[in-house]
mmCIF file with all atom_site columns, N, CA and C in Angstrom:
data_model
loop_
_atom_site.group_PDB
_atom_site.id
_atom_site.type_symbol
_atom_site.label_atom_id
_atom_site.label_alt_id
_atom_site.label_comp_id
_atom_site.label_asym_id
_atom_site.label_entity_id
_atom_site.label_seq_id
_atom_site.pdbx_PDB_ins_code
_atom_site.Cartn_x
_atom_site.Cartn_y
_atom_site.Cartn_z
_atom_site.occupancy
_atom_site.B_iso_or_equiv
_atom_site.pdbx_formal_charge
_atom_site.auth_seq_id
_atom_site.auth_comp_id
_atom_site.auth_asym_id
_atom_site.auth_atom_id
_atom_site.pdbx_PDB_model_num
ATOM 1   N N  . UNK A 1 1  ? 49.761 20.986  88.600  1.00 0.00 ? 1091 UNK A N  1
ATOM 2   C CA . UNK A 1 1  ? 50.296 19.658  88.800  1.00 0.00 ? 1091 UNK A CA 1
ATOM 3   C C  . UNK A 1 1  ? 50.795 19.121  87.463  1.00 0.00 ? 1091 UNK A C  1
ATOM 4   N N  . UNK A 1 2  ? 52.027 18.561  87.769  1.00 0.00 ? 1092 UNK A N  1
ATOM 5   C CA . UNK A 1 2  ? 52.519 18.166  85.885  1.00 0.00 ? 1092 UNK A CA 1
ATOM 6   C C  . UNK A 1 2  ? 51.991 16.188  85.925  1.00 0.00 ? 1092 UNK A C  1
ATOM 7   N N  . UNK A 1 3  ? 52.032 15.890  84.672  1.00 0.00 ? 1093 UNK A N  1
ATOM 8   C CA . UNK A 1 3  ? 51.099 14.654  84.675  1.00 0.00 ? 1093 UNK A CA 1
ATOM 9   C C  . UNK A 1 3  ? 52.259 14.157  83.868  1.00 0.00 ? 1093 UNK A C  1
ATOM 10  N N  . UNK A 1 4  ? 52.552 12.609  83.857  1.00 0.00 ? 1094 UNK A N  1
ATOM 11  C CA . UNK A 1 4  ? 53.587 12.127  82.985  1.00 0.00 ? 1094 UNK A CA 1
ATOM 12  C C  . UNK A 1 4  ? 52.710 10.919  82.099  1.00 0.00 ? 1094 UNK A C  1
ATOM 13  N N  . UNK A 1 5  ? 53.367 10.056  81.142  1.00 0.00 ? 1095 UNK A N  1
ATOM 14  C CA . UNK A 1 5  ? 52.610 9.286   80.667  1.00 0.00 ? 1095 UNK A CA 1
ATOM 15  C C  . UNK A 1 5  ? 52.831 7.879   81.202  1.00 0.00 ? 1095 UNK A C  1
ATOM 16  N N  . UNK A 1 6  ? 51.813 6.714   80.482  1.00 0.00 ? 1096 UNK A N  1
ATOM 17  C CA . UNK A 1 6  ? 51.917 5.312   81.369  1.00 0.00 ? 1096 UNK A CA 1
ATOM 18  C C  . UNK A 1 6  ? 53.568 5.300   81.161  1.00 0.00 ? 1096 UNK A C  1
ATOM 19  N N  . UNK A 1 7  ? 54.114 5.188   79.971  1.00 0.00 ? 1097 UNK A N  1
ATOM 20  C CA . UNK A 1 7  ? 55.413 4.679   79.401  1.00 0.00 ? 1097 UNK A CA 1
ATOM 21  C C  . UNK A 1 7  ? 56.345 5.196   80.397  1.00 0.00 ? 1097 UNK A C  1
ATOM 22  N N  . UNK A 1 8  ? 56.153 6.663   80.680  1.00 0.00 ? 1098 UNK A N  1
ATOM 23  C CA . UNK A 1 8  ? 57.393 7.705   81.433  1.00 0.00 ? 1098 UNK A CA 1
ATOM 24  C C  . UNK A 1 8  ? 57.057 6.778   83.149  1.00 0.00 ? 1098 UNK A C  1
ATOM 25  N N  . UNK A 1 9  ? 55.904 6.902   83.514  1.00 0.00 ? 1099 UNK A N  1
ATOM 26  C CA . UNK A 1 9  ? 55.781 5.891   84.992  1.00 0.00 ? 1099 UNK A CA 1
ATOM 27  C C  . UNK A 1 9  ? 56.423 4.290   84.826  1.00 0.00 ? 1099 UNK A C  1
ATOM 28  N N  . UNK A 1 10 ? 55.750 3.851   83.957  1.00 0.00 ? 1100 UNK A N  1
ATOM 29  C CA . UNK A 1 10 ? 56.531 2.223   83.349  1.00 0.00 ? 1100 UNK A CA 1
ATOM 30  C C  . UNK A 1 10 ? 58.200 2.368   83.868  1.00 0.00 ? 1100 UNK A C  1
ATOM 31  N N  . UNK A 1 11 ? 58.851 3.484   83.145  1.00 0.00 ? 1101 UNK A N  1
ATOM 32  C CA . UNK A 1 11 ? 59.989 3.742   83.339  1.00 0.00 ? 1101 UNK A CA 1
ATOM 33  C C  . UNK A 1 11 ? 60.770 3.850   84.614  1.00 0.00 ? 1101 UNK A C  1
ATOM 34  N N  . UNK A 1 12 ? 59.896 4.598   85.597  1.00 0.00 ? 1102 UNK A N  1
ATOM 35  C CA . UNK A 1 12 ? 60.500 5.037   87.114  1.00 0.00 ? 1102 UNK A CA 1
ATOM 36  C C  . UNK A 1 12 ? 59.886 3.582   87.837  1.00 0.00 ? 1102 UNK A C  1
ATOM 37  N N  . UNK A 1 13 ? 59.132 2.912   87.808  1.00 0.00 ? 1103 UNK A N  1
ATOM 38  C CA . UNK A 1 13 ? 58.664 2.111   88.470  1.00 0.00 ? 1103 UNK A CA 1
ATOM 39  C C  . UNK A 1 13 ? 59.054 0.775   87.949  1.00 0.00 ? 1103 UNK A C  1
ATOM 40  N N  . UNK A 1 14 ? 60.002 0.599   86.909  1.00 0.00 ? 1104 UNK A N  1
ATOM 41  C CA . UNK A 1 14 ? 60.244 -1.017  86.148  1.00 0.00 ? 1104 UNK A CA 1
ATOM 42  C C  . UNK A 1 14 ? 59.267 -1.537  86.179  1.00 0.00 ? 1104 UNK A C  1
ATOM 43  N N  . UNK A 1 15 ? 58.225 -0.985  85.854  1.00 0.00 ? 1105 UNK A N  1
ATOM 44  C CA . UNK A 1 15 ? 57.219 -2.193  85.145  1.00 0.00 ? 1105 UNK A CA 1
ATOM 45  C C  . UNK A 1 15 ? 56.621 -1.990  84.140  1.00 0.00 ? 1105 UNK A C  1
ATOM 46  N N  . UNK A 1 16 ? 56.160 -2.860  83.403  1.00 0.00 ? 1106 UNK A N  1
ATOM 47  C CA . UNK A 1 16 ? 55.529 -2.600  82.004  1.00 0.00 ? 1106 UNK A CA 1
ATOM 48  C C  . UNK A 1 16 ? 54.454 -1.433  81.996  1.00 0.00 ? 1106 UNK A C  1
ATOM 49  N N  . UNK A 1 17 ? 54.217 -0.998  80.907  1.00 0.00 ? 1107 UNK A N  1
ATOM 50  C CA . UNK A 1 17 ? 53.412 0.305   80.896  1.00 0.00 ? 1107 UNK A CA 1
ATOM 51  C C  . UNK A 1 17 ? 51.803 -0.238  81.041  1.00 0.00 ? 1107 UNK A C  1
ATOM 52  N N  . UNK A 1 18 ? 51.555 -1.728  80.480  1.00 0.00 ? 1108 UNK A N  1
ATOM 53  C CA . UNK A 1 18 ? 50.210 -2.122  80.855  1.00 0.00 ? 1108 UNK A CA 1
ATOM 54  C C  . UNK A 1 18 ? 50.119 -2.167  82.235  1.00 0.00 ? 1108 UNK A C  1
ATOM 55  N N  . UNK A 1 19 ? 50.796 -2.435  82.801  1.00 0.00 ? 1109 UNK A N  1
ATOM 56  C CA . UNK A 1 19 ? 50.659 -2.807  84.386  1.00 0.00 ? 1109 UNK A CA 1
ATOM 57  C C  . UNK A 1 19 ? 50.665 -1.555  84.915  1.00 0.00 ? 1109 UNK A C  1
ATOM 58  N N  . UNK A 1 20 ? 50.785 -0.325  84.284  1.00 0.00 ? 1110 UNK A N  1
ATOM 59  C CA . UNK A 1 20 ? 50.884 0.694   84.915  1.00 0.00 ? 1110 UNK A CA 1
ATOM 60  C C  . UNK A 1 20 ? 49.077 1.504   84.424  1.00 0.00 ? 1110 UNK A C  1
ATOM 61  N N  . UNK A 1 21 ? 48.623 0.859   83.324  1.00 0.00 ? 1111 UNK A N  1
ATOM 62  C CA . UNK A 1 21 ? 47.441 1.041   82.867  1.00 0.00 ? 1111 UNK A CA 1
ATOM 63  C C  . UNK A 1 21 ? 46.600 0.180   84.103  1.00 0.00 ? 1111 UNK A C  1
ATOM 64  N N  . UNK A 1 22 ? 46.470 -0.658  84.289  1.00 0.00 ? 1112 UNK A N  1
ATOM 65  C CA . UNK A 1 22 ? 46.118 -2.126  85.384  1.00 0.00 ? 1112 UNK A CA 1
ATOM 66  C C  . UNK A 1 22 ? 45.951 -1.184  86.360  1.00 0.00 ? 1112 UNK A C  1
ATOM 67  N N  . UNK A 1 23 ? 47.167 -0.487  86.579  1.00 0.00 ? 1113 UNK A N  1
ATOM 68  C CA . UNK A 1 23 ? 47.270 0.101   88.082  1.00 0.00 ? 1113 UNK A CA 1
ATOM 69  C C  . UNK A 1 23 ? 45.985 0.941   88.291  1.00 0.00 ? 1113 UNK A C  1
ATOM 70  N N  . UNK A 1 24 ? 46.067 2.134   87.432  1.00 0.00 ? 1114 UNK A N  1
ATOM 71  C CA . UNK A 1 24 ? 45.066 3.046   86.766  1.00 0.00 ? 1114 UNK A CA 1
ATOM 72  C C  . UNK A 1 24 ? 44.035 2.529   86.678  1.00 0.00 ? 1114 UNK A C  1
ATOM 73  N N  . UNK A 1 25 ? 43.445 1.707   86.217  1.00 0.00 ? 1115 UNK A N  1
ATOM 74  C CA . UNK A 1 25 ? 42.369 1.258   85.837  1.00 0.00 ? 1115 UNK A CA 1
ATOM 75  C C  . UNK A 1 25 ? 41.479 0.752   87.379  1.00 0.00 ? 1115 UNK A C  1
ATOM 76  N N  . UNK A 1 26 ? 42.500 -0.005  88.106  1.00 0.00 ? 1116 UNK A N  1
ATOM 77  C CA . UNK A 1 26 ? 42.012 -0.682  89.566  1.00 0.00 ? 1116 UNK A CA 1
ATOM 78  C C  . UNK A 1 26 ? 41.996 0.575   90.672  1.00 0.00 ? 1116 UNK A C  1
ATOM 79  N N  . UNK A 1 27 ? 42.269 2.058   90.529  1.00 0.00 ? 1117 UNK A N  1
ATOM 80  C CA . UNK A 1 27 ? 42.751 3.140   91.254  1.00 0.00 ? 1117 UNK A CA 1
ATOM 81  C C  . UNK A 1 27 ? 43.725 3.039   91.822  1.00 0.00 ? 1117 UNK A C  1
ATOM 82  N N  . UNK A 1 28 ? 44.740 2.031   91.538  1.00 0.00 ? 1118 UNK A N  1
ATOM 83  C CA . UNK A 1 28 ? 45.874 1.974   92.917  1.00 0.00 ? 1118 UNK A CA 1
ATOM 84  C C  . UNK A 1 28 ? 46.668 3.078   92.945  1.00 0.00 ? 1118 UNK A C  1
ATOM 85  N N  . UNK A 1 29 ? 46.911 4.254   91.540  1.00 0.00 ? 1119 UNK A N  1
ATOM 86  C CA . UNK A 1 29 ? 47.642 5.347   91.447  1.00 0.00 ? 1119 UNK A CA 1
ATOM 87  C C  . UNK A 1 29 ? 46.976 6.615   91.508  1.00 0.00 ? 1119 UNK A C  1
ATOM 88  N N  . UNK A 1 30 ? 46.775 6.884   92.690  1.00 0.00 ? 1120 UNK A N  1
ATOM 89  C CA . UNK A 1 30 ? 46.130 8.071   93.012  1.00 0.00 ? 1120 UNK A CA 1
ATOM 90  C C  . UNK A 1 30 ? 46.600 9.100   92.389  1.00 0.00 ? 1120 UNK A C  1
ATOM 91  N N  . UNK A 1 31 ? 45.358 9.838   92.071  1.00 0.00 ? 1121 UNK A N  1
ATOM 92  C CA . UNK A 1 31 ? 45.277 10.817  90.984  1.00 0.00 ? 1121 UNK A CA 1
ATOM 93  C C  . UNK A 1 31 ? 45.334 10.614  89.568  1.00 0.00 ? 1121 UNK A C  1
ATOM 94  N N  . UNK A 1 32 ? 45.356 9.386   89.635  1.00 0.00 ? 1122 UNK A N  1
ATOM 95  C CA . UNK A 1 32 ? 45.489 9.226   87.728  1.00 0.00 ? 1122 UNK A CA 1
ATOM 96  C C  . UNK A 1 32 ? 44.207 9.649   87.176  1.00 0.00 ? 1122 UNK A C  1
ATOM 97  N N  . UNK A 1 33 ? 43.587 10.252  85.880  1.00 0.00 ? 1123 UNK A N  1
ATOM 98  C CA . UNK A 1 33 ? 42.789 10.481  84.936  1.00 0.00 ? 1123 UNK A CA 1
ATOM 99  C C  . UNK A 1 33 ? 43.466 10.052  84.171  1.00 0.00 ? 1123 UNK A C  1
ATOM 100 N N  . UNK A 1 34 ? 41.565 9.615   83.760  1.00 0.00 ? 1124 UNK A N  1
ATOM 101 C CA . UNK A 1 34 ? 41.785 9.056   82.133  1.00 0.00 ? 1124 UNK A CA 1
ATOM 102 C C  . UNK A 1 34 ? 41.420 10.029  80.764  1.00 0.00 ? 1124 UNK A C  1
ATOM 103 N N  . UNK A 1 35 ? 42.323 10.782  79.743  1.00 0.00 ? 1125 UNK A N  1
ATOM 104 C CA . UNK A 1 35 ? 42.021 11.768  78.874  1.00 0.00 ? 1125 UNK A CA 1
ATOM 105 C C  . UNK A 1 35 ? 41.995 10.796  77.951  1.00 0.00 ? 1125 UNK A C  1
ATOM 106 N N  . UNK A 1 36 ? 40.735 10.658  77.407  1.00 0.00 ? 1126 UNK A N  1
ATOM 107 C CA . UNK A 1 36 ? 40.433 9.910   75.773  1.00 0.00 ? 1126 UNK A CA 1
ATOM 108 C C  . UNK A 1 36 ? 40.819 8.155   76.388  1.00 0.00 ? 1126 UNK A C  1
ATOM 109 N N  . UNK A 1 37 ? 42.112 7.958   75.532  1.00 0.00 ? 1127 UNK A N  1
ATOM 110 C CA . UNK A 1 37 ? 42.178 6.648   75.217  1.00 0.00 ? 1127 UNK A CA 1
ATOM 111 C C  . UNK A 1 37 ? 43.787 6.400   76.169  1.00 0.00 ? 1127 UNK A C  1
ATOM 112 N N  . UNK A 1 38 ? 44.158 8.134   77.100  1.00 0.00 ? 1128 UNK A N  1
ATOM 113 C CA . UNK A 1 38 ? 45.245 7.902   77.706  1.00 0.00 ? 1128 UNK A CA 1
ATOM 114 C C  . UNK A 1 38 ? 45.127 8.158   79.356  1.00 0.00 ? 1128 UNK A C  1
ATOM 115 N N  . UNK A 1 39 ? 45.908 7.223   79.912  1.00 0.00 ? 1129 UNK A N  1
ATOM 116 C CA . UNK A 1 39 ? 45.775 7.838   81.315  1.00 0.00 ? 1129 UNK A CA 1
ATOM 117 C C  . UNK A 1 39 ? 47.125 8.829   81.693  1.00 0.00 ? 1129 UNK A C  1
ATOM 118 N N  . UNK A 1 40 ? 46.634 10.143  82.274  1.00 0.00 ? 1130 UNK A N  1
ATOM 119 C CA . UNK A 1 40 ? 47.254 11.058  82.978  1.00 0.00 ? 1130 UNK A CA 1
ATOM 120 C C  . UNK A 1 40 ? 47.838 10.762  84.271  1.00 0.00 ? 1130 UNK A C  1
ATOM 121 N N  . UNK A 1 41 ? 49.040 10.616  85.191  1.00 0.00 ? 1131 UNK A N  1
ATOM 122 C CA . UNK A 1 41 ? 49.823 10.234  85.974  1.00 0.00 ? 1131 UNK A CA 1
ATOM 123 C C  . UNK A 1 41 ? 50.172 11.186  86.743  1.00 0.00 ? 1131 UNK A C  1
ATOM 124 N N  . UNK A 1 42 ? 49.913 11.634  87.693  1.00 0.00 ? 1132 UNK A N  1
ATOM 125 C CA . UNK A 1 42 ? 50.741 12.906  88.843  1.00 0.00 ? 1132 UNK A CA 1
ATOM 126 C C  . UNK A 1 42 ? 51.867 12.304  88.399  1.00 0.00 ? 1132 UNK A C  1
ATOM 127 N N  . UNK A 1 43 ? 53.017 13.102  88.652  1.00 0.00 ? 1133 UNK A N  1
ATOM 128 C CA . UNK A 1 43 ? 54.417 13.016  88.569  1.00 0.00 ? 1133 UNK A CA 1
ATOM 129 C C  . UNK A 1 43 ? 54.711 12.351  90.160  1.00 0.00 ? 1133 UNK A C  1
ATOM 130 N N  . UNK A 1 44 ? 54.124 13.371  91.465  1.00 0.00 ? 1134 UNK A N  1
ATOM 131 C CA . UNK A 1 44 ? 54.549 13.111  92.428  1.00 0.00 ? 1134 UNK A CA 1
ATOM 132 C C  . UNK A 1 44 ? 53.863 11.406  92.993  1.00 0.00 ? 1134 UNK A C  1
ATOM 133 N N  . UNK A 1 45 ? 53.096 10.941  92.008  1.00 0.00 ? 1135 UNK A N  1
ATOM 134 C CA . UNK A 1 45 ? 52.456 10.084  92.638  1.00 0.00 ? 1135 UNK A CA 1
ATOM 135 C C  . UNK A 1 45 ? 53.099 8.542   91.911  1.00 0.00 ? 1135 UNK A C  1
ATOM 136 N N  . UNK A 1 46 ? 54.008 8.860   91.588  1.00 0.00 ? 1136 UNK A N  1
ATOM 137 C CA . UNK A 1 46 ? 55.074 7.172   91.054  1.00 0.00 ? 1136 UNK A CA 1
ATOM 138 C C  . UNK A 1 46 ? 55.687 6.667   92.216  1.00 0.00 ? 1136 UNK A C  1
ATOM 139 N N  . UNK A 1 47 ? 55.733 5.155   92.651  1.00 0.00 ? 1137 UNK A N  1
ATOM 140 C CA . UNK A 1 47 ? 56.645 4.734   93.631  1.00 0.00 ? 1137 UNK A CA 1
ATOM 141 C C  . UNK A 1 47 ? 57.922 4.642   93.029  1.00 0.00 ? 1137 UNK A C  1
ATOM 142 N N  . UNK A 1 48 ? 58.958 4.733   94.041  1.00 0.00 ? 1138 UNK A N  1
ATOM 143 C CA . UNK A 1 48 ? 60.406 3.853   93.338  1.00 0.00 ? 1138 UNK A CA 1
ATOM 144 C C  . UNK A 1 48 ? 60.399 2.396   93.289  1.00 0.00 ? 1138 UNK A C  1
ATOM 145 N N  . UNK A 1 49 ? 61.279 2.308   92.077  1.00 0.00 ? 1139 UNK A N  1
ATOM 146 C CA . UNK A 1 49 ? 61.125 0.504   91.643  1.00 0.00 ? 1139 UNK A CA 1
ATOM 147 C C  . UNK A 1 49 ? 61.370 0.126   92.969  1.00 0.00 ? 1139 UNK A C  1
ATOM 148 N N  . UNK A 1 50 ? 62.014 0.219   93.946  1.00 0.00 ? 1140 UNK A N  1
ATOM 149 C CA . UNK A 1 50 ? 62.780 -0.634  95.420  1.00 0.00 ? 1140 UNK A CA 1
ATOM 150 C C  . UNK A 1 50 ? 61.346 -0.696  96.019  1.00 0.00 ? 1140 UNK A C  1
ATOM 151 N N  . UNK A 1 51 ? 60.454 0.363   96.206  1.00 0.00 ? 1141 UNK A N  1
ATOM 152 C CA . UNK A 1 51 ? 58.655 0.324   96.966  1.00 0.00 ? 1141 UNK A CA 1
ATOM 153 C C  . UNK A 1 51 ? 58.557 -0.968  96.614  1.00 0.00 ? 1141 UNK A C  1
ATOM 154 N N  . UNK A 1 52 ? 58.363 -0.439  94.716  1.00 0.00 ? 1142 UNK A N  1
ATOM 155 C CA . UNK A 1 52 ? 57.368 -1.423  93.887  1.00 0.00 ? 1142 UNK A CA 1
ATOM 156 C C  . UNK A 1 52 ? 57.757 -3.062  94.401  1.00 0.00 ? 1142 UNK A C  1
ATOM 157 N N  . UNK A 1 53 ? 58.610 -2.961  94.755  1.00 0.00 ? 1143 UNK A N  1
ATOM 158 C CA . UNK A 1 53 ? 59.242 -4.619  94.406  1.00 0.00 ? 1143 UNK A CA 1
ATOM 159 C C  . UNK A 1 53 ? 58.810 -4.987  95.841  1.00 0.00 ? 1143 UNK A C  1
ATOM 160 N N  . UNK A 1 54 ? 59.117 -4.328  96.762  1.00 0.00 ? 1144 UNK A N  1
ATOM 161 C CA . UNK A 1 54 ? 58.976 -4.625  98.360  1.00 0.00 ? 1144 UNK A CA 1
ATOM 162 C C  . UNK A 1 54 ? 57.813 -5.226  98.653  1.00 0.00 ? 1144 UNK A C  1
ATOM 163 N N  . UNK A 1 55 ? 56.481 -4.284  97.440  1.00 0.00 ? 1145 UNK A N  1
ATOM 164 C CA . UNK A 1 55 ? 55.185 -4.469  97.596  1.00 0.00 ? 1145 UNK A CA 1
ATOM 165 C C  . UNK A 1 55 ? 55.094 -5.579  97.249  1.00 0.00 ? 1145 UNK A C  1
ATOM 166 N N  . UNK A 1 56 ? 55.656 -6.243  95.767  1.00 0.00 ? 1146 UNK A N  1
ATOM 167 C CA . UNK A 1 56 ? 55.112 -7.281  94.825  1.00 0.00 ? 1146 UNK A CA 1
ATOM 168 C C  . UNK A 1 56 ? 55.711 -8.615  96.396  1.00 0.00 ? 1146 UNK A C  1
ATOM 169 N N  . UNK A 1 57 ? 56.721 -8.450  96.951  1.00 0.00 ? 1147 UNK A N  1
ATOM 170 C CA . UNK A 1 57 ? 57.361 -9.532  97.557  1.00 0.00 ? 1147 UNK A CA 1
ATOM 171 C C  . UNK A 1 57 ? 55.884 -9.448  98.937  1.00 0.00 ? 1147 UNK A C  1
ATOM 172 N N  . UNK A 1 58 ? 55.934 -8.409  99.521  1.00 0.00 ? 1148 UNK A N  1
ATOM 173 C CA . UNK A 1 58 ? 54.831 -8.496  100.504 1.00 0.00 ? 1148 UNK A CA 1
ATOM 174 C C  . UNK A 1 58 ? 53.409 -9.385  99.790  1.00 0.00 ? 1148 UNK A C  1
ATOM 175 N N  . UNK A 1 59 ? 52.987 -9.756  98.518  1.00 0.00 ? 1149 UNK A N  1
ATOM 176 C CA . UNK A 1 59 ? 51.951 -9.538  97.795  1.00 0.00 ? 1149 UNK A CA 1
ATOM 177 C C  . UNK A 1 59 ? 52.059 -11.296 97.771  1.00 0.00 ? 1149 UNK A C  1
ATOM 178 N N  . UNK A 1 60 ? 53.108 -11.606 97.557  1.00 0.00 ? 1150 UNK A N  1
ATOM 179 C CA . UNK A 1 60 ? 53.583 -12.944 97.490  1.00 0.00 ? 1150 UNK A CA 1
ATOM 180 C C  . UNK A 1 60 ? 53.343 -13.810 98.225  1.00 0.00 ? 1150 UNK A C  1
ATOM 181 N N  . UNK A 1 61 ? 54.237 -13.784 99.853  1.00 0.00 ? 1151 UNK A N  1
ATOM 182 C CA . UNK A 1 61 ? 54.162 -13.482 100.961 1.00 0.00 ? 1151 UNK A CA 1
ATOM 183 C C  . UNK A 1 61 ? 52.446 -13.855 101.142 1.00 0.00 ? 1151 UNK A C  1
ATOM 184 N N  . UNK A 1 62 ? 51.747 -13.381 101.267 1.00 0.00 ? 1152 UNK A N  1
ATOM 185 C CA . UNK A 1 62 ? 50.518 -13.081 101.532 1.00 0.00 ? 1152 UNK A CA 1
ATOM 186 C C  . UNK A 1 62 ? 49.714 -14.271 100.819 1.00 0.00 ? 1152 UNK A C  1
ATOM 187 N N  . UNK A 1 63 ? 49.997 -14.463 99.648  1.00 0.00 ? 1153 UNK A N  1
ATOM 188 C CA . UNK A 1 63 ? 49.643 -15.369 98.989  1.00 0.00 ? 1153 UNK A CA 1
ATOM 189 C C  . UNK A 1 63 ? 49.883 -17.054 99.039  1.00 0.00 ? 1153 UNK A C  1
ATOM 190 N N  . UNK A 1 64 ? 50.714 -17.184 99.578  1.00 0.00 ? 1154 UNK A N  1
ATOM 191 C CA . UNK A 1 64 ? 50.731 -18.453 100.719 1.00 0.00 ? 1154 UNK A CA 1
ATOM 192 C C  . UNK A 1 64 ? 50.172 -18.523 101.684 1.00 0.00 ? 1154 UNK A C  1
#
């Protein structure tokens, strides 16, 4: 399985690389490990920014 970094996911998903640590940290990105002081990322396991955003608007939504 190839693993990418927060920054390279940050990238496919438009969002900041902390929020992609956040993600990691709460399990929302299945399969992530944490090596040392970095988290490891499945490749196959990034949403596309269009998911990501669909989600954040559903998230919203919800929040009213």
């Amino acid at each position: 399985m190839d693993y990418i970094s927060c920054e390279s996911a940050a990238k496919k998903m438009g969002v900041s690389a902390r929020r992609i640590q956040q993600m990691c940290k709460q399990k929302e990105i299945v399969g992530a490990i944490k090596d040392g002081r970095n988290w490891l990322i499945p490749d196959n396991a990034i949403l596309s920014p269009k998911t990501h955003l669909i989600k954040q608007d559903i998230d919203i939504i919800n929040v009213k």
